[in-house]
Amino acid sequence: MNVVDVIAAKRDGKELSELEIRQLVLNYDAGRVPDYQMAAFLMAAYLQGLSLGETIALTRAMVDSGTTLDLSKIAGIKVDKHSSGGVGDKTTLVLVPMLAACGLKVPKMSGRGLGFTGGTLDKLESIPGFTTALNADRFIQQVQHIGAAIAGQTDDLVPADKKIYALRDVTATVDSIPLIAASIMSKKIACSSDIILIDVKVGSGAFMKDLDQARNLSRMLLAVGQSFNRQIVVVITDMNQPLGRAVGNSLEVVEAIDTLKGCGPSDLRELCVQLCGFVLNLVEYSRSDEECAARASAVLDSGDALEVFREIIVAQGGNSRVIEDTSLLPLAQIKEEVASLESGFVEAINCAAIGKASAVLGAGRERKEDRIDPAVGVVVRKKLGDPVERGEVLAEIHANDGERASAARKLIADAYCLGPQQRPGPSLIYEVIR
Ligand code: URA
C-alpha cells in the first residue's frame, strides 16, 4: 500500500477499500506510518466523510489492533453502555447497578474526563479506596459474582483508537461523525457484550450540537454495531443543561447515591429508568417499554440497585460507608453562591460553560496527565424554565482555591440567560433508534 495514494484518494473523495483502511490503521499503530500522514488522512476523512463501509472497516481495523475481552466465562446476557459525553452525566453510576439488579451482567469499561466533560473513573475514584484498575481476571470474576464491574480500559484494548484519538484531539478532527462512530464502536465491540446501549447527548454541553447531527451519528452507530451482530439501542438525550444538579466528581457520586436511594433529582432518575427499560426491552421483546420501565423503577424502589452499588464499591476496595455517610467523600473547603443579578425565567444555560467552570475549579483536565481535585465542582440550583428572583442563587461553587472560584463564578454567571417568559424545559429523551 502506498500511503500517499490512500491519502490522495480520500482527499479527492474516493471510496477506500477495506484493505487500504486496514493497512493504514495497523501500520500506523505499529509505528510504520508517521503521525503526519495519519493526520493528513484524518483531515481528508473529516472533510470528505467516510461511507458506512469505510467506517465499518475503520472500526474493524481498530478492534483488530489489540485484544478483545473474553467474556465467555460469564453466564447470562452481557450489557455495555456508552455516553457520547456530557456535563453532570453520572448515569453510569446509577444505571450499571440497576441493570445488574435486573439480572443482566454488566462488564463496564469506562474512561476519564477530558475538557469540559466528566469521566466515570474519576467520579468513582473519589470514593476512598476505590480502584478502577482491575486486571481481566478480577474484572470477569467480579461480574460473575455480583453482576457488574466498572474499570478502566486496559492498554491492549483498541490501541489504535487511543493513538488516533490523541492525534484527532490536536488536529481539529474530533467532531467528525464517522470518526466518532468508529472510535466509540471499536471500544464497544472489543468489550464483547451482547447488548450495547449508546446514549448520544445533544445540546450546548455535548459534542453534537443539533438533533440532525445527533441523528446521523446515531444511525451510523447503529449500522456499525449491527454489522458486528450486536444488539444495539441508541438513545438521543438532552444536554442543554447539566443532568441532575451536581457537576464534579464526589458531588456527582453523592447525587448518584441519592438517586439509588430514591431521593435524587427527577431528571436523572427518569433517564436511568428509561435507559434501563430500553435495554430490558431488547432482552424481553414481548414486554412493552412501559412494562420494562416499571421493572427498572422497581429495582430502584426496592433498594436492590443500591445494594449492587454497595457490592461494587466493596469488591473494588472502596469504603462503602459513603452510602450512609456521604461526608466521608472528599469535601471542598470553600462553598460560595452565585446569585442572579436580575429576575426572570431561565431561558438558556451554556452547559459547556458549566462544565468548564467545574474543570477550572480542578474537577476536570485540560491534558490527559493533569491531576484532578475530587472534591470541587458546581451544583446548579436553577434549571431551564425555573423562575428566578434577583438575588436568588443560580448555582453553588465548591472550591479549594479562591482564584479558581472567582474564574468559575464568572463562567457560571455568563452561562445563564434569563428571559421574561417561562418556556417549558427541553425533553429528556428526543429519539430512540433500535
Ligand atoms: N467519544 C469517543 O470515544 N470517541 C470519540 O471520537 C468521541 C467521543
XYZ file of N, CA, C and O in Angstrom, residues 252-340:
356
model
N -21.005 14.395 42.261
C -21.836 13.536 41.405
C -22.072 12.170 42.044
O -23.133 11.562 41.860
N -21.074 11.698 42.809
C -21.266 10.413 43.496
C -22.385 10.562 44.528
O -23.261 9.696 44.649
N -22.391 11.687 45.254
C -23.459 11.921 46.240
C -24.815 11.884 45.532
O -25.771 11.248 45.993
N -24.898 12.544 44.389
C -26.181 12.604 43.679
C -26.599 11.221 43.157
O -27.792 10.876 43.161
N -25.610 10.444 42.715
C -25.922 9.084 42.247
C -26.423 8.239 43.413
O -27.410 7.488 43.276
N -25.783 8.366 44.591
C -26.230 7.603 45.768
C -27.655 8.028 46.137
O -28.527 7.186 46.389
N -27.906 9.331 46.129
C -29.263 9.816 46.430
C -30.278 9.194 45.467
O -31.384 8.798 45.865
N -29.895 9.123 44.195
C -30.826 8.584 43.193
C -31.070 7.096 43.439
O -32.204 6.610 43.340
N -30.007 6.389 43.796
C -30.182 4.956 44.103
C -31.015 4.761 45.367
O -31.654 3.726 45.545
N -31.019 5.767 46.247
C -31.845 5.686 47.469
C -33.266 6.185 47.221
O -34.098 6.166 48.121
N -33.511 6.720 46.013
C -34.870 7.183 45.694
C -35.092 8.656 45.977
O -36.228 9.127 45.914
N -34.036 9.392 46.318
C -34.263 10.817 46.625
C -33.358 11.724 45.777
O -32.989 12.810 46.221
N -33.008 11.280 44.591
C -32.162 12.103 43.707
C -33.011 13.000 42.828
O -34.246 12.993 42.916
N -32.368 13.763 41.943
C -33.131 14.639 41.039
C -33.981 13.832 40.059
O -33.569 12.765 39.609
N -35.149 14.380 39.732
C -36.098 13.593 38.945
C -35.601 13.318 37.523
O -35.863 12.254 36.972
N -34.835 14.270 36.922
C -34.401 14.013 35.534
C -33.405 12.858 35.474
O -33.467 12.009 34.579
N -32.509 12.793 36.465
C -31.526 11.698 36.471
C -32.242 10.360 36.662
O -31.966 9.386 35.955
N -33.158 10.319 37.609
C -33.898 9.071 37.851
C -34.658 8.652 36.589
O -34.582 7.511 36.151
N -35.351 9.627 35.987
C -36.177 9.310 34.832
C -35.315 8.776 33.673
O -35.667 7.795 33.019
N -34.166 9.435 33.450
C -33.308 8.979 32.352
C -32.815 7.552 32.618
O -32.844 6.701 31.720
N -32.383 7.291 33.854
C -31.869 5.952 34.164
C -32.969 4.900 34.019
O -32.741 3.809 33.497
N -34.176 5.239 34.465
C -35.295 4.292 34.358
C -35.586 3.989 32.886
O -35.735 2.836 32.469
N -35.628 5.045 32.073
C -35.943 4.841 30.645
C -34.835 4.040 29.951
O -35.117 3.117 29.198
N -33.581 4.399 30.215
C -32.466 3.699 29.549
C -32.453 2.226 29.951
O -32.273 1.334 29.112
N -32.643 1.966 31.249
C -32.673 0.579 31.724
C -33.836 -0.157 31.045
O -33.688 -1.296 30.593
N -34.971 0.537 30.929
C -36.139 -0.065 30.281
C -35.852 -0.426 28.821
O -36.230 -1.497 28.350
N -35.151 0.436 28.094
C -34.862 0.147 26.674
C -33.992 -1.108 26.545
O -34.161 -1.904 25.614
N -33.072 -1.276 27.487
C -32.233 -2.486 27.438
C -33.090 -3.713 27.749
O -33.018 -4.732 27.040
N -33.926 -3.608 28.775
C -34.783 -4.753 29.130
C -35.692 -5.124 27.965
O -35.967 -6.293 27.718
N -36.124 -4.113 27.233
C -36.996 -4.354 26.081
C -36.282 -5.170 24.993
O -36.890 -5.963 24.281
N -34.955 -5.000 24.877
C -34.206 -5.796 23.893
C -34.119 -7.250 24.343
O -34.016 -8.164 23.536
N -34.120 -7.439 25.670
C -33.978 -8.795 26.211
C -35.326 -9.506 26.187
O -35.421 -10.692 25.890
N -36.352 -8.757 26.523
C -37.693 -9.370 26.617
C -38.611 -8.640 25.640
O -39.359 -7.754 26.034
N -38.501 -9.058 24.357
C -39.217 -8.338 23.297
C -40.707 -8.224 23.566
O -41.361 -7.289 23.150
N -41.250 -9.230 24.259
C -42.710 -9.268 24.382
C -43.220 -8.184 25.331
O -44.392 -7.855 25.334
N -42.342 -7.639 26.154
C -42.800 -6.618 27.101
C -42.764 -5.232 26.471
O -41.850 -4.927 25.707
N -43.705 -4.411 26.849
C -43.757 -3.052 26.286
C -42.702 -2.180 26.979
O -42.191 -2.537 28.052
N -42.427 -1.013 26.383
C -41.497 -0.065 27.006
C -41.981 0.304 28.411
O -41.180 0.439 29.333
N -43.294 0.456 28.574
C -43.841 0.861 29.875
C -43.587 -0.225 30.919
O -43.185 0.060 32.049
N -43.817 -1.492 30.514
C -43.593 -2.597 31.465
C -42.118 -2.668 31.853
O -41.764 -2.896 33.016
N -41.258 -2.445 30.853
C -39.809 -2.520 31.125
C -39.384 -1.377 32.042
O -38.574 -1.566 32.961
N -39.946 -0.185 31.810
C -39.592 0.958 32.663
C -40.097 0.713 34.096
O -39.417 1.078 35.072
N -41.246 0.060 34.212
C -41.774 -0.227 35.556
C -40.832 -1.191 36.286
O -40.573 -1.049 37.481
N -40.311 -2.161 35.548
C -39.357 -3.109 36.171
C -38.085 -2.355 36.599
O -37.531 -2.608 37.673
N -37.657 -1.428 35.756
C -36.460 -0.639 36.082
C -36.710 0.208 37.336
O -35.860 0.268 38.236
N -37.888 0.836 37.416
C -38.225 1.633 38.603
C -38.205 0.769 39.854
O -37.766 1.200 40.922
N -38.699 -0.469 39.690
C -38.843 -1.339 40.860
C -37.486 -1.638 41.509
O -37.396 -1.699 42.734
N -36.421 -1.783 40.694
C -35.126 -2.107 41.324
C -34.528 -0.890 42.031
O -33.654 -1.034 42.877
N -35.020 0.288 41.680
C -34.618 1.473 42.450
C -35.417 1.522 43.749
O -34.863 1.706 44.833
N -36.746 1.330 43.627
C -37.617 1.469 44.795
C -37.356 0.396 45.849
O -37.477 0.649 47.047
N -36.978 -0.799 45.391
C -36.749 -1.894 46.357
C -35.398 -1.767 47.055
O -35.138 -2.459 48.036
N -34.520 -0.901 46.524
C -33.174 -0.796 47.106
C -32.214 -1.834 46.532
O -31.028 -1.871 46.904
N -32.688 -2.678 45.602
C -31.807 -3.722 45.044
C -30.632 -3.105 44.277
O -29.503 -3.592 44.358
N -30.905 -2.047 43.517
C -29.815 -1.416 42.744
C -28.793 -0.785 43.699
O -27.581 -0.864 43.474
N -29.285 -0.200 44.782
C -28.370 0.395 45.776
C -27.461 -0.692 46.358
O -26.258 -0.478 46.545
N -28.047 -1.884 46.621
C -27.234 -2.970 47.179
C -26.154 -3.412 46.193
O -25.035 -3.715 46.581
N -26.487 -3.430 44.886
C -25.458 -3.795 43.901
C -24.350 -2.739 43.897
O -23.167 -3.070 43.845
N -24.737 -1.469 44.017
C -23.723 -0.408 44.047
C -22.800 -0.618 45.255
O -21.584 -0.501 45.156
N -23.397 -0.975 46.395
C -22.591 -1.232 47.595
C -21.604 -2.376 47.322
O -20.422 -2.298 47.654
N -22.117 -3.434 46.671
C -21.248 -4.596 46.395
C -20.111 -4.215 45.450
O -18.975 -4.685 45.599
N -20.418 -3.363 44.485
C -19.358 -2.927 43.557
C -18.280 -2.168 44.347
O -17.084 -2.392 44.174
N -18.716 -1.258 45.218
C -17.739 -0.466 45.997
C -16.863 -1.402 46.825
O -15.624 -1.295 46.817
N -17.495 -2.348 47.509
C -16.731 -3.264 48.375
C -15.756 -4.082 47.522
O -14.564 -4.182 47.836
N -16.265 -4.647 46.419
C -15.414 -5.508 45.579
C -14.233 -4.733 45.005
O -13.169 -5.301 44.761
N -14.410 -3.430 44.803
C -13.322 -2.653 44.191
C -12.545 -1.853 45.250
O -11.867 -0.882 44.935
N -12.638 -2.305 46.500
C -11.762 -1.778 47.553
C -12.198 -0.464 48.164
O -11.458 0.134 48.951
N -13.399 0.010 47.835
C -13.828 1.318 48.338
C -14.506 1.223 49.699
O -14.891 0.134 50.144
N -14.650 2.363 50.332
C -15.317 2.432 51.626
C -16.823 2.586 51.386
O -17.301 3.670 51.051
N -17.561 1.484 51.588
C -18.989 1.523 51.246
C -19.797 2.303 52.285
O -20.994 2.538 52.086
N -19.150 2.722 53.387
C -19.897 3.531 54.365
C -20.283 4.896 53.771
O -21.121 5.596 54.326
N -19.668 5.261 52.626
C -20.060 6.533 51.988
C -21.557 6.534 51.648
O -22.169 7.596 51.550
N -22.126 5.339 51.499
C -23.556 5.279 51.146
C -24.415 5.832 52.291
O -25.370 6.568 52.059
N -24.033 5.500 53.511
C -24.793 6.020 54.670
C -24.316 7.411 55.048
O -25.080 8.223 55.545
N -23.046 7.686 54.835
C -22.474 8.944 55.313
C -21.634 9.576 54.189
O -20.436 9.322 54.075
N -22.307 10.402 53.361
C -21.595 10.946 52.194
C -20.537 11.984 52.599
O -19.739 12.391 51.764
N -20.510 12.369 53.885
C -19.450 13.299 54.297
C -18.093 12.594 54.333
O -17.054 13.231 54.524
N -18.077 11.261 54.139
C -16.796 10.546 54.047
C -16.142 10.758 52.682
O -14.983 10.420 52.482
N -16.896 11.305 51.755
C -16.322 11.631 50.433
C -15.550 12.953 50.553
O -15.828 13.753 51.447
N -14.590 13.198 49.653
C -13.843 14.459 49.732
C -14.779 15.670 49.634
O -15.683 15.696 48.794
N -14.572 16.625 50.541
C -15.414 17.830 50.566
C -14.544 19.053 50.306
O -13.424 19.130 50.815
N -15.073 20.010 49.561
C -14.300 21.235 49.292
C -14.350 22.169 50.502
O -15.305 22.127 51.285
N -13.295 23.009 50.643
C -13.245 23.899 51.808
C -14.076 25.164 51.620
O -14.582 25.744 52.571
N -14.182 25.602 50.364
C -14.881 26.871 50.116
C -16.227 26.561 49.451
O -16.274 25.805 48.473
N -17.290 27.144 49.998
C -18.598 26.994 49.333
C -19.143 28.392 49.106
O -19.312 29.154 50.065
N -19.346 28.743 47.859
C -19.852 30.088 47.536
C -21.106 29.970 46.688
O -21.295 28.971 45.999
N -21.898 31.016 46.712
C -23.121 31.004 45.898
C -22.993 32.033 44.768
O -22.389 33.090 44.970
N -23.572 31.707 43.633
C -23.633 32.673 42.536
C -25.071 33.165 42.468
O -25.988 32.383 42.163
N -25.275 34.442 42.799
C -26.640 34.975 42.852
C -26.992 35.644 41.525
O -26.116 36.168 40.818
N -28.262 35.643 41.206
C -28.701 36.265 39.954
C -28.764 37.796 40.115
O -29.209 38.296 41.145
